[in-house]
Amino acid sequence: MTSLKALIADSISQRGVDELSRGNALEVTVKTGLTERELIKLIPQFTALVVRSQTKVTPDILNAGAKLRVVGRAGVGVDNVDVETATRRGIVVLNAPGGNTISTAEHAFSLLLCVARKIPQADANVRTRSWDKKNFEGVELYNKTLGIIGMGRIGSELSRRAIAFGMRVLAYDPFLSVTRARSLQVELVDELDDLLSAADFISLHTPLTSDTRRILDAARLRKTKRGARIINCARGGLIDEAALTQALRDGQIAGAALDVFEIEPLPVDSPLREAPNVVLTPHLGASTAEAQESVGIEIAQSIRAILLEGTIRNAVNMPNLDAKTLAIIGPHLRFGEKLGRFLSQIAPKRAESLNVNYSGKVNEVDTVAITRSVLKGFLQIAGGSEVNEVNAPAFAETLGLKVSESRLSAPGDYTDMLELSAVGEGKTVSVGGAFFGATPRIVNINSRPVEARPHGVVLVLENTDRPGIVGRVGTLLGEHGVNIATMSLSRNEAGGTALTVLNLDTAPSEQLLRDIRASEDIQSAQVIQL
């Protein structure tokens, strides 16, 4: 009997079970509905754990898994898995990100049709032995405009179906390249308000981040074309549900179809239940036989690959690395992610390309893992917490972002150095980082030499090289209670443009930034959060 044992704690498709146990290489046990206490008692004998959304994989469960090497989530999200504890214990967490793309896109399109033709309401009416045909007049999709907010995998699939129905598709995605938009045959808009005012139908397909939370709030709903219809199969929290309810009652929004909600299950007293012209489904985006079969097979194949071949697919935390390689690239993984996050905040949102240039002894090893860490950091504003080192290249591809590596054998002034550059919207921006011994430092921004710590809050100023500017900025920061930790200055020539980089103890307020930018000597002021 094999010593590799896998426990399936939530129901997955039979084909997924069969795939996991194929060839008897793994001893598979299916036990669902376990309590946390029961799972803690059972888990020490297992090498792999498979769950869906029902089972919460807590720190106590992970710490009890003495032999546990991998946790597989048969689905996209891993909110029910304590990834931090798993990573700390060296347990790889896998998901199945591609399995529900088609099913969710089809569900969104189904809701699009339902909200256009009032199909659920008409069905309910006929079932009450009524025949109120005049109350269920709908609208056609043909020649209408669909606005898609977020053009990842699911948004892209929805656009293809809408185009086939003769719809014009507008896309709002600050990170989608013009080239990718052209290949999808969608019209890219720069401002969300432009989409809202023009779209007859609006469908959301963006991750839930600090920037997208309640992206459709009361103010934005008032900017929609009167009589627009809204579909959300992405994330609860993207829409202000109270504001949407009011907009439905006021007739500003003619209809809505929602599959996800801020609180799930939807509370019994939710005003959405009584709102007119709304279709509600209980988070069914991935609930097709094909999707469930697909994610079951996908997670089974990924678990077999890691346990039997040592190949890691779809990991949401970093894969294990051998000790020699980790000793060289370990610091670069963390530093690369910080540099990627820094660059993303000064780069054009619609970047076309990202290059990572390596110089020094880091060239002696495979740098793919570092590049993926850089890419993860660069894409986290666009993709939120769903972006990880493994799926970052695929996410970049959906945005039309081309990623490349280059190398310099001579490291110049530094033993090891990473230089990142992004091109988009007609300009190039860059940031470089190096190690001072074991200490990482940002050493150039847009080819201008600086020295800054790569963590916390960084304020980057471009200003006229004139006496007293730094003092004025320091005074403003002090008046608002913001302390400067470190400061670095650089200029292209005396009296030209200077670059000032400040590490701050706390983030400046919007009012403080407005006060700083009000000076005619300040050309730009950017806050970078690391």
CSV table of N, CA, C and O in Angstrom, one decimal, residues 392-500:
chain,number,residue,atom,x,y,z
A,392,ALA,N,0.3,34.5,-12.4
A,392,ALA,CA,0.6,35.8,-12.8
A,392,ALA,C,0.9,35.9,-14.3
A,392,ALA,O,0.4,36.8,-15.0
A,393,PRO,N,1.7,34.9,-14.9
A,393,PRO,CA,1.9,35.0,-16.4
A,393,PRO,C,0.6,34.9,-17.2
A,393,PRO,O,0.4,35.6,-18.2
A,394,ALA,N,-0.3,34.0,-16.8
A,394,ALA,CA,-1.6,33.9,-17.5
A,394,ALA,C,-2.4,35.1,-17.4
A,394,ALA,O,-3.0,35.6,-18.3
A,395,PHE,N,-2.4,35.8,-16.2
A,395,PHE,CA,-3.1,37.0,-15.9
A,395,PHE,C,-2.5,38.1,-16.8
A,395,PHE,O,-3.3,38.9,-17.4
A,396,ALA,N,-1.2,38.2,-16.9
A,396,ALA,CA,-0.5,39.2,-17.7
A,396,ALA,C,-1.0,39.0,-19.2
A,396,ALA,O,-1.2,40.0,-19.9
A,397,GLU,N,-1.1,37.7,-19.6
A,397,GLU,CA,-1.5,37.5,-21.0
A,397,GLU,C,-2.9,38.0,-21.3
A,397,GLU,O,-3.2,38.5,-22.4
A,398,THR,N,-3.8,37.8,-20.3
A,398,THR,CA,-5.2,38.3,-20.5
A,398,THR,C,-5.2,39.8,-20.7
A,398,THR,O,-6.1,40.4,-21.3
A,399,LEU,N,-4.2,40.5,-20.1
A,399,LEU,CA,-4.1,42.0,-20.2
A,399,LEU,C,-3.4,42.5,-21.4
A,399,LEU,O,-3.3,43.7,-21.7
A,400,GLY,N,-2.7,41.5,-22.1
A,400,GLY,CA,-1.9,41.9,-23.2
A,400,GLY,C,-0.5,42.4,-22.8
A,400,GLY,O,0.1,43.1,-23.6
A,401,LEU,N,-0.1,42.1,-21.6
A,401,LEU,CA,1.2,42.5,-21.1
A,401,LEU,C,2.3,41.5,-21.5
A,401,LEU,O,2.2,40.3,-21.1
A,402,LYS,N,3.3,41.9,-22.3
A,402,LYS,CA,4.4,41.1,-22.7
A,402,LYS,C,5.5,41.2,-21.7
A,402,LYS,O,5.9,42.3,-21.3
A,403,VAL,N,5.9,40.0,-21.2
A,403,VAL,CA,6.9,40.0,-20.1
A,403,VAL,C,8.2,39.3,-20.7
A,403,VAL,O,8.2,38.3,-21.4
A,404,SER,N,9.3,40.0,-20.4
A,404,SER,CA,10.6,39.5,-20.9
A,404,SER,C,11.7,39.6,-19.8
A,404,SER,O,11.6,40.4,-18.9
A,405,GLU,N,12.8,38.8,-20.0
A,405,GLU,CA,13.9,38.9,-19.2
A,405,GLU,C,15.1,39.3,-20.0
A,405,GLU,O,15.2,39.0,-21.2
A,406,SER,N,16.1,40.0,-19.4
A,406,SER,CA,17.4,40.3,-20.1
A,406,SER,C,18.4,40.2,-19.0
A,406,SER,O,18.2,40.2,-17.8
A,407,ARG,N,19.7,40.1,-19.5
A,407,ARG,CA,20.8,39.9,-18.6
A,407,ARG,C,22.0,40.7,-19.0
A,407,ARG,O,22.3,40.9,-20.1
A,408,LEU,N,22.7,41.1,-17.9
A,408,LEU,CA,24.0,41.8,-18.1
A,408,LEU,C,25.0,41.0,-17.3
A,408,LEU,O,24.8,40.8,-16.1
A,409,SER,N,26.1,40.5,-17.9
A,409,SER,CA,27.1,39.8,-17.2
A,409,SER,C,27.9,40.6,-16.2
A,409,SER,O,28.3,40.2,-15.1
A,410,ALA,N,28.1,41.9,-16.6
A,410,ALA,CA,28.8,42.8,-15.7
A,410,ALA,C,27.9,43.6,-14.8
A,410,ALA,O,27.0,44.3,-15.3
A,411,PRO,N,27.9,43.4,-13.5
A,411,PRO,CA,27.0,44.0,-12.6
A,411,PRO,C,27.2,45.5,-12.4
A,411,PRO,O,26.4,46.1,-11.8
A,412,GLY,N,28.3,46.1,-12.9
A,412,GLY,CA,28.5,47.5,-12.7
A,412,GLY,C,28.8,47.8,-11.2
A,412,GLY,O,29.7,47.2,-10.6
A,413,ASP,N,28.1,48.7,-10.6
A,413,ASP,CA,28.5,49.2,-9.3
A,413,ASP,C,28.0,48.2,-8.2
A,413,ASP,O,28.3,48.4,-7.0
A,414,TYR,N,27.2,47.2,-8.5
A,414,TYR,CA,26.5,46.4,-7.5
A,414,TYR,C,26.8,44.9,-7.8
A,414,TYR,O,26.9,44.5,-9.0
A,415,THR,N,26.9,44.1,-6.8
A,415,THR,CA,27.2,42.7,-7.0
A,415,THR,C,26.0,42.0,-7.6
A,415,THR,O,26.1,41.1,-8.5
A,416,ASP,N,24.8,42.4,-7.2
A,416,ASP,CA,23.5,41.8,-7.7
A,416,ASP,C,22.6,43.0,-7.9
A,416,ASP,O,22.4,43.8,-7.1
A,417,MET,N,21.9,43.0,-9.1
A,417,MET,CA,20.9,44.1,-9.3
A,417,MET,C,19.8,43.6,-10.2
A,417,MET,O,19.9,42.8,-11.1
A,418,LEU,N,18.6,44.1,-9.8
A,418,LEU,CA,17.4,43.9,-10.6
A,418,LEU,C,16.9,45.3,-11.1
A,418,LEU,O,16.8,46.2,-10.4
A,419,GLU,N,16.7,45.3,-12.4
A,419,GLU,CA,16.2,46.6,-13.0
A,419,GLU,C,14.9,46.2,-13.8
A,419,GLU,O,14.9,45.4,-14.7
A,420,LEU,N,13.8,46.9,-13.4
A,420,LEU,CA,12.5,46.7,-14.1
A,420,LEU,C,12.2,47.9,-14.9
A,420,LEU,O,12.4,49.0,-14.5
A,421,SER,N,11.6,47.6,-16.1
A,421,SER,CA,11.1,48.7,-16.9
A,421,SER,C,9.8,48.3,-17.5
A,421,SER,O,9.6,47.2,-17.9
A,422,ALA,N,8.9,49.3,-17.6
A,422,ALA,CA,7.6,49.1,-18.2
A,422,ALA,C,7.3,50.1,-19.3
A,422,ALA,O,7.7,51.3,-19.1
A,423,VAL,N,6.7,49.7,-20.4
A,423,VAL,CA,6.4,50.6,-21.5
A,423,VAL,C,4.9,50.6,-21.7
A,423,VAL,O,4.3,49.5,-21.7
A,424,GLY,N,4.3,51.7,-21.9
A,424,GLY,CA,2.9,51.9,-22.2
A,424,GLY,C,2.5,53.3,-22.3
A,424,GLY,O,3.1,54.2,-21.8
A,425,GLU,N,1.5,53.5,-23.1
A,425,GLU,CA,0.9,54.9,-23.4
A,425,GLU,C,2.0,55.8,-23.8
A,425,GLU,O,2.0,57.0,-23.5
A,426,GLY,N,3.0,55.3,-24.6
A,426,GLY,CA,4.0,56.2,-25.2
A,426,GLY,C,5.2,56.6,-24.3
A,426,GLY,O,6.0,57.4,-24.6
A,427,LYS,N,5.3,56.0,-23.1
A,427,LYS,CA,6.4,56.3,-22.2
A,427,LYS,C,6.9,55.1,-21.5
A,427,LYS,O,6.3,54.0,-21.4
A,428,THR,N,8.2,55.2,-21.0
A,428,THR,CA,8.9,54.1,-20.3
A,428,THR,C,9.2,54.6,-18.9
A,428,THR,O,9.7,55.7,-18.7
A,429,VAL,N,9.0,53.7,-18.0
A,429,VAL,CA,9.3,54.0,-16.6
A,429,VAL,C,10.2,52.8,-16.1
A,429,VAL,O,10.0,51.7,-16.6
A,430,SER,N,11.0,53.1,-15.1
A,430,SER,CA,11.9,52.0,-14.6
A,430,SER,C,12.2,52.2,-13.1
A,430,SER,O,12.1,53.3,-12.6
A,431,VAL,N,12.6,51.1,-12.5
A,431,VAL,CA,13.1,51.2,-11.1
A,431,VAL,C,14.2,50.1,-11.0
A,431,VAL,O,14.0,49.0,-11.6
A,432,GLY,N,15.2,50.4,-10.3
A,432,GLY,CA,16.3,49.4,-10.1
A,432,GLY,C,16.5,49.2,-8.6
A,432,GLY,O,16.4,50.1,-7.8
A,433,GLY,N,16.9,48.0,-8.3
A,433,GLY,CA,17.2,47.6,-6.9
A,433,GLY,C,18.5,46.8,-6.8
A,433,GLY,O,18.8,46.0,-7.7
A,434,ALA,N,19.2,47.0,-5.7
A,434,ALA,CA,20.4,46.2,-5.4
A,434,ALA,C,20.5,45.9,-3.9
A,434,ALA,O,19.8,46.5,-3.1
A,435,PHE,N,21.4,45.0,-3.6
A,435,PHE,CA,21.6,44.7,-2.2
A,435,PHE,C,22.9,45.4,-1.7
A,435,PHE,O,24.0,45.3,-2.4
A,436,PHE,N,22.8,46.0,-0.6
A,436,PHE,CA,24.0,46.6,0.1
A,436,PHE,C,24.3,45.5,1.2
A,436,PHE,O,23.7,45.6,2.3
A,437,GLY,N,25.2,44.6,0.9
A,437,GLY,CA,25.3,43.4,1.8
A,437,GLY,C,24.1,42.6,1.7
A,437,GLY,O,23.7,42.1,0.6
A,438,ALA,N,23.4,42.4,2.8
A,438,ALA,CA,22.1,41.7,2.8
A,438,ALA,C,20.9,42.6,2.8
A,438,ALA,O,19.8,42.2,2.9
A,439,THR,N,21.2,43.9,2.7
A,439,THR,CA,20.1,44.9,2.8
A,439,THR,C,19.6,45.4,1.4
A,439,THR,O,20.5,45.9,0.7
A,440,PRO,N,18.4,45.2,1.1
A,440,PRO,CA,17.9,45.6,-0.3
A,440,PRO,C,17.6,47.1,-0.3
A,440,PRO,O,17.1,47.7,0.7
A,441,ARG,N,17.9,47.8,-1.4
A,441,ARG,CA,17.7,49.2,-1.5
A,441,ARG,C,17.2,49.5,-3.0
A,441,ARG,O,17.7,48.9,-3.9
A,442,ILE,N,16.3,50.4,-3.1
A,442,ILE,CA,16.0,51.0,-4.4
A,442,ILE,C,17.1,52.0,-4.8
A,442,ILE,O,17.4,52.9,-4.0
A,443,VAL,N,17.8,51.7,-5.9
A,443,VAL,CA,19.0,52.5,-6.2
A,443,VAL,C,18.8,53.4,-7.4
A,443,VAL,O,19.6,54.3,-7.7
A,444,ASN,N,17.7,53.2,-8.2
A,444,ASN,CA,17.4,54.2,-9.3
A,444,ASN,C,15.9,54.2,-9.6
A,444,ASN,O,15.3,53.2,-9.5
A,445,ILE,N,15.5,55.3,-10.0
A,445,ILE,CA,14.1,55.5,-10.5
A,445,ILE,C,14.2,56.3,-11.8
A,445,ILE,O,14.7,57.4,-11.8
A,446,ASN,N,13.7,55.7,-12.8
A,446,ASN,CA,13.7,56.3,-14.2
A,446,ASN,C,15.2,56.7,-14.5
A,446,ASN,O,15.4,57.8,-15.0
A,447,SER,N,16.1,55.8,-14.2
A,447,SER,CA,17.5,55.9,-14.4
A,447,SER,C,18.2,57.0,-13.6
A,447,SER,O,19.3,57.4,-13.9
A,448,ARG,N,17.5,57.6,-12.6
A,448,ARG,CA,18.1,58.6,-11.8
A,448,ARG,C,18.5,57.9,-10.5
A,448,ARG,O,17.8,57.2,-9.8
A,449,PRO,N,19.8,58.1,-10.1
A,449,PRO,CA,20.3,57.4,-8.9
A,449,PRO,C,19.6,57.9,-7.6
A,449,PRO,O,19.5,59.2,-7.4
A,450,VAL,N,19.2,57.0,-6.8
A,450,VAL,CA,18.6,57.3,-5.5
A,450,VAL,C,19.0,56.2,-4.5
A,450,VAL,O,19.6,55.3,-4.9
A,451,GLU,N,18.6,56.4,-3.2
A,451,GLU,CA,18.7,55.3,-2.3
A,451,GLU,C,17.5,55.3,-1.4
A,451,GLU,O,17.4,56.3,-0.6
A,452,ALA,N,16.7,54.3,-1.4
A,452,ALA,CA,15.5,54.3,-0.6
A,452,ALA,C,15.2,52.9,-0.1
A,452,ALA,O,15.5,51.9,-0.8
A,453,ARG,N,14.5,52.8,1.0
A,453,ARG,CA,14.2,51.5,1.6
A,453,ARG,C,12.9,51.0,0.8
A,453,ARG,O,11.9,51.7,0.7
A,454,PRO,N,12.9,49.7,0.5
A,454,PRO,CA,11.8,49.2,-0.3
A,454,PRO,C,10.6,48.7,0.6
A,454,PRO,O,10.2,47.5,0.4
A,455,HIS,N,10.1,49.5,1.5
A,455,HIS,CA,9.0,49.1,2.3
A,455,HIS,C,8.3,50.3,2.9
A,455,HIS,O,8.8,51.4,2.9
A,456,GLY,N,7.0,50.1,3.3
A,456,GLY,CA,6.3,51.1,3.9
A,456,GLY,C,5.8,52.1,2.9
A,456,GLY,O,5.4,51.8,1.7
A,457,VAL,N,5.7,53.4,3.3
A,457,VAL,CA,5.2,54.5,2.4
A,457,VAL,C,6.4,55.3,1.9
A,457,VAL,O,7.3,55.7,2.6
A,458,VAL,N,6.4,55.4,0.5
A,458,VAL,CA,7.5,56.1,-0.2
A,458,VAL,C,6.8,57.3,-0.9
A,458,VAL,O,5.9,57.1,-1.7
A,459,LEU,N,7.3,58.5,-0.7
A,459,LEU,CA,6.8,59.7,-1.4
A,459,LEU,C,7.9,60.1,-2.4
A,459,LEU,O,9.0,60.3,-2.1
A,460,VAL,N,7.5,60.1,-3.7
A,460,VAL,CA,8.4,60.4,-4.8
A,460,VAL,C,8.0,61.7,-5.4
A,460,VAL,O,6.9,61.9,-5.9
A,461,LEU,N,8.9,62.7,-5.3
A,461,LEU,CA,8.6,64.0,-5.8
A,461,LEU,C,9.5,64.4,-7.0
A,461,LEU,O,10.7,64.1,-7.0
A,462,GLU,N,9.0,65.0,-8.0
A,462,GLU,CA,9.8,65.6,-9.1
A,462,GLU,C,9.6,67.1,-8.9
A,462,GLU,O,8.5,67.6,-8.9
A,463,ASN,N,10.7,67.8,-8.7
A,463,ASN,CA,10.6,69.2,-8.4
A,463,ASN,C,11.7,70.0,-9.1
A,463,ASN,O,12.7,69.5,-9.4
A,464,THR,N,11.5,71.3,-9.2
A,464,THR,CA,12.5,72.2,-9.7
A,464,THR,C,13.7,72.3,-8.7
A,464,THR,O,13.5,72.3,-7.5
A,465,ASP,N,14.9,72.2,-9.2
A,465,ASP,CA,16.1,72.2,-8.3
A,465,ASP,C,16.3,73.6,-7.9
A,465,ASP,O,17.0,74.4,-8.6
A,466,ARG,N,15.7,74.0,-6.8
A,466,ARG,CA,15.8,75.4,-6.3
A,466,ARG,C,15.9,75.3,-4.8
A,466,ARG,O,15.3,74.5,-4.1
A,467,PRO,N,16.7,76.2,-4.2
A,467,PRO,CA,16.9,76.2,-2.8
A,467,PRO,C,15.6,76.3,-2.0
A,467,PRO,O,14.7,77.1,-2.4
A,468,GLY,N,15.4,75.6,-1.0
A,468,GLY,CA,14.3,75.7,-0.1
A,468,GLY,C,13.1,74.8,-0.4
A,468,GLY,O,12.2,74.7,0.5
A,469,ILE,N,13.1,74.1,-1.5
A,469,ILE,CA,12.0,73.2,-1.8
A,469,ILE,C,11.8,72.1,-0.8
A,469,ILE,O,10.7,71.8,-0.3
A,470,VAL,N,12.9,71.4,-0.5
A,470,VAL,CA,12.9,70.3,0.4
A,470,VAL,C,12.4,70.8,1.8
A,470,VAL,O,11.6,70.1,2.4
A,471,GLY,N,12.9,71.9,2.2
A,471,GLY,CA,12.5,72.5,3.5
A,471,GLY,C,11.0,72.7,3.5
A,471,GLY,O,10.4,72.5,4.5
A,472,ARG,N,10.5,73.3,2.4
A,472,ARG,CA,9.0,73.6,2.4
A,472,ARG,C,8.2,72.3,2.5
A,472,ARG,O,7.2,72.2,3.2
A,473,VAL,N,8.6,71.3,1.8
A,473,VAL,CA,7.9,70.0,1.8
A,473,VAL,C,8.0,69.4,3.2
A,473,VAL,O,7.0,68.9,3.8
A,474,GLY,N,9.2,69.4,3.8
A,474,GLY,CA,9.4,68.9,5.2
A,474,GLY,C,8.5,69.6,6.2
A,474,GLY,O,7.9,69.0,7.1
A,475,THR,N,8.4,71.0,6.0
A,475,THR,CA,7.5,71.7,6.9
A,475,THR,C,6.1,71.3,6.8
A,475,THR,O,5.4,71.1,7.8
A,476,LEU,N,5.6,71.1,5.5
A,476,LEU,CA,4.2,70.7,5.3
A,476,LEU,C,4.0,69.3,5.9
A,476,LEU,O,3.0,69.1,6.6
A,477,LEU,N,4.9,68.4,5.7
A,477,LEU,CA,4.8,67.1,6.3
A,477,LEU,C,4.7,67.2,7.8
A,477,LEU,O,3.9,66.5,8.5
A,478,GLY,N,5.6,68.0,8.4
A,478,GLY,CA,5.6,68.2,9.9
A,478,GLY,C,4.3,68.7,10.4
A,478,GLY,O,3.8,68.3,11.4
A,479,GLU,N,3.7,69.7,9.7
A,479,GLU,CA,2.5,70.4,10.1
A,479,GLU,C,1.3,69.4,10.1
A,479,GLU,O,0.4,69.5,10.8
A,480,HIS,N,1.4,68.3,9.3
A,480,HIS,CA,0.4,67.3,9.2
A,480,HIS,C,0.7,66.1,10.0
A,480,HIS,O,0.1,65.0,9.9
A,481,GLY,N,1.8,66.1,10.8
A,481,GLY,CA,2.2,65.0,11.7
A,481,GLY,C,2.8,63.8,11.0
A,481,GLY,O,2.7,62.7,11.5
A,482,VAL,N,3.3,64.0,9.8
A,482,VAL,CA,4.0,62.9,9.0
A,482,VAL,C,5.5,63.0,9.2
A,482,VAL,O,6.1,64.0,8.8
A,483,ASN,N,6.1,62.0,9.7
A,483,ASN,CA,7.5,62.0,10.0
A,483,ASN,C,8.3,61.4,8.8
A,483,ASN,O,7.9,60.4,8.2
A,484,ILE,N,9.4,62.0,8.5
A,484,ILE,CA,10.3,61.5,7.4
A,484,ILE,C,11.3,60.5,8.1
A,484,ILE,O,12.0,60.9,9.0
A,485,ALA,N,11.4,59.3,7.5
A,485,ALA,CA,12.3,58.3,8.1
A,485,ALA,C,13.7,58.4,7.4
A,485,ALA,O,14.7,58.5,8.0
A,486,THR,N,13.7,58.5,6.0
A,486,THR,CA,14.9,58.7,5.3
A,486,THR,C,14.6,59.5,4.1
A,486,THR,O,13.4,59.6,3.6
A,487,MET,N,15.6,60.1,3.5
A,487,MET,CA,15.4,61.0,2.3
A,487,MET,C,16.6,60.8,1.4
A,487,MET,O,17.8,60.6,1.8
A,488,SER,N,16.3,60.8,0.1
A,488,SER,CA,17.3,60.7,-1.0
A,488,SER,C,17.0,61.8,-2.0
A,488,SER,O,15.9,61.9,-2.4
A,489,LEU,N,18.1,62.5,-2.5
A,489,LEU,CA,17.9,63.5,-3.5
A,489,LEU,C,18.8,63.2,-4.7
A,489,LEU,O,19.9,62.6,-4.6
A,490,SER,N,18.3,63.6,-5.9
A,490,SER,CA,19.0,63.4,-7.1
A,490,SER,C,18.6,64.4,-8.1
A,490,SER,O,17.4,64.9,-8.1
A,491,ARG,N,19.5,64.9,-8.9
A,491,ARG,CA,19.1,65.9,-9.9
A,491,ARG,C,19.9,65.7,-11.2
A,491,ARG,O,21.0,65.1,-11.2
A,492,ASN,N,19.3,66.1,-12.3
A,492,ASN,CA,19.9,65.9,-13.6
A,492,ASN,C,21.0,67.0,-13.9
A,492,ASN,O,22.0,66.7,-14.5
A,493,GLU,N,20.7,68.2,-13.4
A,493,GLU,CA,21.7,69.2,-13.5
A,493,GLU,C,21.3,70.3,-12.6
A,493,GLU,O,20.2,70.4,-12.1
A,494,ALA,N,22.3,71.2,-12.2
A,494,ALA,CA,22.0,72.3,-11.3
A,494,ALA,C,20.9,73.2,-11.9
A,494,ALA,O,21.0,73.6,-13.1
A,495,GLY,N,19.8,73.4,-11.1
A,495,GLY,CA,18.7,74.2,-11.6
A,495,GLY,C,17.8,73.5,-12.5
A,495,GLY,O,16.8,74.1,-12.9
A,496,GLY,N,18.0,72.2,-12.7
A,496,GLY,CA,17.1,71.4,-13.6
A,496,GLY,C,16.0,70.8,-12.8
A,496,GLY,O,15.4,71.4,-11.9
A,497,THR,N,15.7,69.5,-13.1
A,497,THR,CA,14.7,68.8,-12.3
A,497,THR,C,15.3,67.9,-11.3
A,497,THR,O,16.3,67.1,-11.6
A,498,ALA,N,14.8,67.9,-10.1
A,498,ALA,CA,15.4,67.1,-9.0
A,498,ALA,C,14.4,66.0,-8.7
A,498,ALA,O,13.1,66.2,-8.9
A,499,LEU,N,14.9,64.9,-8.2
A,499,LEU,CA,14.0,63.8,-7.8
A,499,LEU,C,14.3,63.6,-6.3
A,499,LEU,O,15.4,63.5,-5.8
A,500,THR,N,13.2,63.7,-5.5
A,500,THR,CA,13.3,63.6,-4.1
A,500,THR,C,12.5,62.4,-3.6
A,500,THR,O,11.3,62.2,-4.0
